[in-house]
Structures are given as C-alpha cells and as structure tokens.
PDB file of C-alpha atoms in Angstrom:
ATOM      1  CA  MET A 149       0.000   0.000   0.000  1.00 74.00           C
ATOM      2  CA  SER A 150       1.275   3.452  -0.877  1.00 88.00           C
ATOM      3  CA  ASN A 151       1.857   6.172   1.694  1.00 94.00           C
ATOM      4  CA  PHE A 152       0.647   8.814  -0.771  1.00 96.00           C
ATOM      5  CA  PHE A 153      -3.026   9.431  -1.568  1.00 96.00           C
ATOM      6  CA  TYR A 154      -3.966  11.813  -4.370  1.00 96.00           C
ATOM      7  CA  ASP A 155      -7.229  13.747  -4.411  1.00 94.00           C
ATOM      8  CA  GLU A 156      -8.146  12.825  -7.981  1.00 94.00           C
ATOM      9  CA  ALA A 157      -7.773   9.106  -7.209  1.00 93.00           C
ATOM     10  CA  SER A 158     -10.470   9.144  -4.528  1.00 95.00           C
ATOM     11  CA  PRO A 159     -14.079   9.517  -5.722  1.00 97.00           C
ATOM     12  CA  VAL A 160     -16.832  11.260  -3.788  1.00 98.00           C
ATOM     13  CA  ILE A 161     -19.363   8.615  -2.742  1.00 97.00           C
ATOM     14  CA  ASP A 162     -23.010   9.606  -2.362  1.00 97.00           C
ATOM     15  CA  LEU A 163     -24.531   8.078   0.764  1.00 96.00           C
ATOM     16  CA  PRO A 164     -28.072   6.617   0.722  1.00 94.00           C
ATOM     17  CA  ASP A 165     -29.780   9.785   2.021  1.00 93.00           C
ATOM     18  CA  GLY A 166     -28.643  11.676  -1.099  1.00 94.00           C
ATOM     19  CA  LYS A 167     -27.611  14.655   1.059  1.00 96.00           C
ATOM     20  CA  THR A 168     -24.357  13.342   2.511  1.00 97.00           C
ATOM     21  CA  HIS A 169     -21.200  12.509   0.570  1.00 98.00           C
ATOM     22  CA  ARG A 170     -17.986  10.759   1.641  1.00 98.00           C
ATOM     23  CA  LYS A 171     -14.450  10.993   0.250  1.00 98.00           C
ATOM     24  CA  ILE A 172     -11.907   8.587   1.705  1.00 97.00           C
ATOM     25  CA  LEU A 173      -8.516  10.247   1.994  1.00 96.00           C
ATOM     26  CA  ALA A 174      -5.381   8.649   3.495  1.00 96.00           C
ATOM     27  CA  HIS A 175      -5.689   5.319   5.304  1.00 97.00           C
ATOM     28  CA  ASN A 176      -3.884   2.215   6.484  1.00 96.00           C
ATOM     29  CA  ASP A 177      -4.716  -0.485   9.033  1.00 96.00           C
ATOM     30  CA  ASN A 178      -4.232   1.929  11.945  1.00 97.00           C
ATOM     31  CA  VAL A 179      -5.838   5.199  10.808  1.00 98.00           C
ATOM     32  CA  MET A 180      -8.290   6.582   8.253  1.00 98.00           C
ATOM     33  CA  ILE A 181      -9.061  10.176   7.243  1.00 98.00           C
ATOM     34  CA  VAL A 182     -12.439  10.839   5.621  1.00 98.00           C
ATOM     35  CA  LYS A 183     -13.940  14.073   4.274  1.00 98.00           C
ATOM     36  CA  VAL A 184     -17.721  14.183   4.793  1.00 98.00           C
ATOM     37  CA  ILE A 185     -19.773  16.736   2.846  1.00 98.00           C
ATOM     38  CA  PHE A 186     -23.243  17.623   4.143  1.00 98.00           C
ATOM     39  CA  ASP A 187     -25.896  19.299   1.982  1.00 97.00           C
ATOM     40  CA  LYS A 188     -28.666  21.412   3.520  1.00 95.00           C
ATOM     41  CA  GLY A 189     -30.824  19.337   5.861  1.00 93.00           C
ATOM     42  CA  SER A 190     -28.348  16.470   6.087  1.00 95.00           C
ATOM     43  CA  VAL A 191     -28.274  14.376   9.246  1.00 95.00           C
ATOM     44  CA  GLY A 192     -25.632  11.955  10.466  1.00 95.00           C
ATOM     45  CA  GLU A 193     -27.949   9.516  12.264  1.00 95.00           C
ATOM     46  CA  VAL A 194     -27.000   8.484  15.803  1.00 97.00           C
ATOM     47  CA  HIS A 195     -24.841   5.361  15.610  1.00 97.00           C
ATOM     48  CA  THR A 196     -21.945   3.558  17.283  1.00 98.00           C
ATOM     49  CA  HIS A 197     -18.807   1.821  16.054  1.00 98.00           C
ATOM     50  CA  PRO A 198     -15.753   0.277  17.703  1.00 98.00           C
ATOM     51  CA  HIS A 199     -13.427   2.926  16.260  1.00 98.00           C
ATOM     52  CA  THR A 200     -12.264   6.025  18.110  1.00 98.00           C
ATOM     53  CA  GLN A 201     -13.215   9.049  16.001  1.00 98.00           C
ATOM     54  CA  ALA A 202     -11.863  12.599  16.018  1.00 98.00           C
ATOM     55  CA  THR A 203     -13.675  15.213  13.920  1.00 98.00           C
ATOM     56  CA  TYR A 204     -12.537  18.629  12.695  1.00 98.00           C
ATOM     57  CA  CYS A 205     -15.115  21.063  11.308  1.00 98.00           C
ATOM     58  CA  LEU A 206     -13.787  22.468   8.032  1.00 98.00           C
ATOM     59  CA  GLU A 207     -16.919  24.434   7.045  1.00 98.00           C
ATOM     60  CA  GLY A 208     -20.365  25.201   8.424  1.00 98.00           C
ATOM     61  CA  GLU A 209     -22.054  24.691  11.752  1.00 98.00           C
ATOM     62  CA  PHE A 210     -23.277  21.397  13.208  1.00 98.00           C
ATOM     63  CA  GLU A 211     -25.245  20.192  16.198  1.00 98.00           C
ATOM     64  CA  PHE A 212     -23.482  17.109  17.588  1.00 98.00           C
ATOM     65  CA  THR A 213     -24.736  14.555  20.073  1.00 98.00           C
ATOM     66  CA  ILE A 214     -22.170  12.416  21.875  1.00 98.00           C
ATOM     67  CA  GLY A 215     -23.738  10.135  24.448  1.00 97.00           C
ATOM     68  CA  GLU A 216     -26.129  12.336  26.444  1.00 97.00           C
ATOM     69  CA  GLU A 217     -24.293  15.565  25.553  1.00 97.00           C
ATOM     70  CA  LYS A 218     -25.489  17.873  22.759  1.00 98.00           C
ATOM     71  CA  LYS A 219     -23.429  20.863  21.566  1.00 98.00           C
ATOM     72  CA  THR A 220     -22.992  23.090  18.530  1.00 98.00           C
ATOM     73  CA  ILE A 221     -19.656  23.279  16.713  1.00 98.00           C
ATOM     74  CA  LYS A 222     -18.458  25.523  13.903  1.00 98.00           C
ATOM     75  CA  GLU A 223     -15.485  25.873  11.563  1.00 98.00           C
ATOM     76  CA  GLY A 224     -12.226  25.241  13.422  1.00 98.00           C
ATOM     77  CA  ASP A 225     -13.785  23.260  16.278  1.00 98.00           C
ATOM     78  CA  THR A 226     -12.838  19.643  17.022  1.00 98.00           C
ATOM     79  CA  LEU A 227     -14.337  16.780  19.000  1.00 98.00           C
ATOM     80  CA  VAL A 228     -13.593  13.173  19.929  1.00 98.00           C
ATOM     81  CA  MET A 229     -15.990  10.247  20.044  1.00 97.00           C
ATOM     82  CA  PRO A 230     -14.656   7.361  22.145  1.00 97.00           C
ATOM     83  CA  SER A 231     -15.096   3.812  20.912  1.00 98.00           C
ATOM     84  CA  ASP A 232     -18.673   2.456  21.078  1.00 98.00           C
ATOM     85  CA  ILE A 233     -20.334   5.718  22.230  1.00 98.00           C
ATOM     86  CA  ALA A 234     -23.580   6.745  20.480  1.00 98.00           C
ATOM     87  CA  HIS A 235     -23.062   9.874  18.395  1.00 98.00           C
ATOM     88  CA  GLY A 236     -24.571  11.771  15.480  1.00 98.00           C
ATOM     89  CA  CYS A 237     -24.923  15.247  13.996  1.00 98.00           C
ATOM     90  CA  ARG A 238     -26.984  17.519  11.811  1.00 97.00           C
ATOM     91  CA  VAL A 239     -25.832  20.430   9.691  1.00 98.00           C
ATOM     92  CA  LEU A 240     -27.300  23.772  10.811  1.00 98.00           C
ATOM     93  CA  THR A 241     -26.060  25.859   7.883  1.00 97.00           C
ATOM     94  CA  GLU A 242     -26.715  25.609   4.138  1.00 96.00           C
ATOM     95  CA  SER A 243     -23.946  23.008   3.943  1.00 97.00           C
ATOM     96  CA  GLY A 244     -20.925  21.820   5.871  1.00 98.00           C
ATOM     97  CA  ILE A 245     -17.780  19.742   5.690  1.00 98.00           C
ATOM     98  CA  LEU A 246     -16.241  17.581   8.392  1.00 98.00           C
ATOM     99  CA  LEU A 247     -12.888  15.838   8.442  1.00 98.00           C
ATOM    100  CA  ASP A 248     -13.198  12.544  10.334  1.00 98.00           C
ATOM    101  CA  ILE A 249     -10.187  10.612  11.602  1.00 98.00           C
ATOM    102  CA  PHE A 250     -10.749   6.998  12.688  1.00 98.00           C
ATOM    103  CA  THR A 251      -8.526   4.563  14.488  1.00 98.00           C
ATOM    104  CA  PRO A 252      -8.263   1.849  13.484  1.00 98.00           C
ATOM    105  CA  GLU A 253      -9.197   2.081   9.810  1.00 97.00           C
ATOM    106  CA  ARG A 254     -12.915   1.737   8.909  1.00 97.00           C
ATOM    107  CA  LYS A 255     -12.733  -1.350   6.716  1.00 96.00           C
ATOM    108  CA  ASP A 256     -16.525  -1.071   6.252  1.00 95.00           C
ATOM    109  CA  PHE A 257     -15.902   2.172   4.285  1.00 95.00           C
ATOM    110  CA  LEU A 258     -13.585   0.482   1.756  1.00 92.00           C
TER     111      LEU A 258
END
C-alpha cells in the first residue's frame, strides 16, 4: 500500500440519504481520514462503532450529540468520540464539511 493518496484518485461517494457525501482520503490499518460533505438538511444519524473518532469542522455549523451531551460546533472546532459511544450530527447551515479521523481504519468504508 502506498503512503501517498492523491485527491483525484479518490471519488466522492453519495450516501443513501442523497444529502451526505464521503471521500476517503489517506488510510492504512491503523488510521483513516475521511472528508464528509453535508448538503442542507443532512443528518448523520445516531450510531456507534468500535473505532475512536476525532472530527474537525472544516466548514459550516453542526449540532453534535455524543452520548447524552449535545453541543454546537463551527469551523475550526474539534471533538472526539470514544469507541462504542452513540453519536450523530446535523448540519445547521446551508452546507458543511467535516474531516473525520478513525482509528483503526474503517474497513466497512472500503
């Protein structure tokens, strides 16, 4: 596996809701970086996974739920979701972009 990942080699994948789009960036067995693009009204349904997830807000404003806690984040803010904790979000602006980092790699995304 290469250590270099080029933008043009990674397609944008439309998710089933039609309002959310995923672009897998760099990844190996230990880490994965994913750009998630949210159109107006898009919701990241509450879910869990065994991966630890860190998220950086590149654009827009989002309401995030992590466990029982609900907060609003905006461009430049970051958050961490521990393994197996219920979490989800919804975009509050016309659109938004998040950069998600998972450890280990999300093989279910490949």
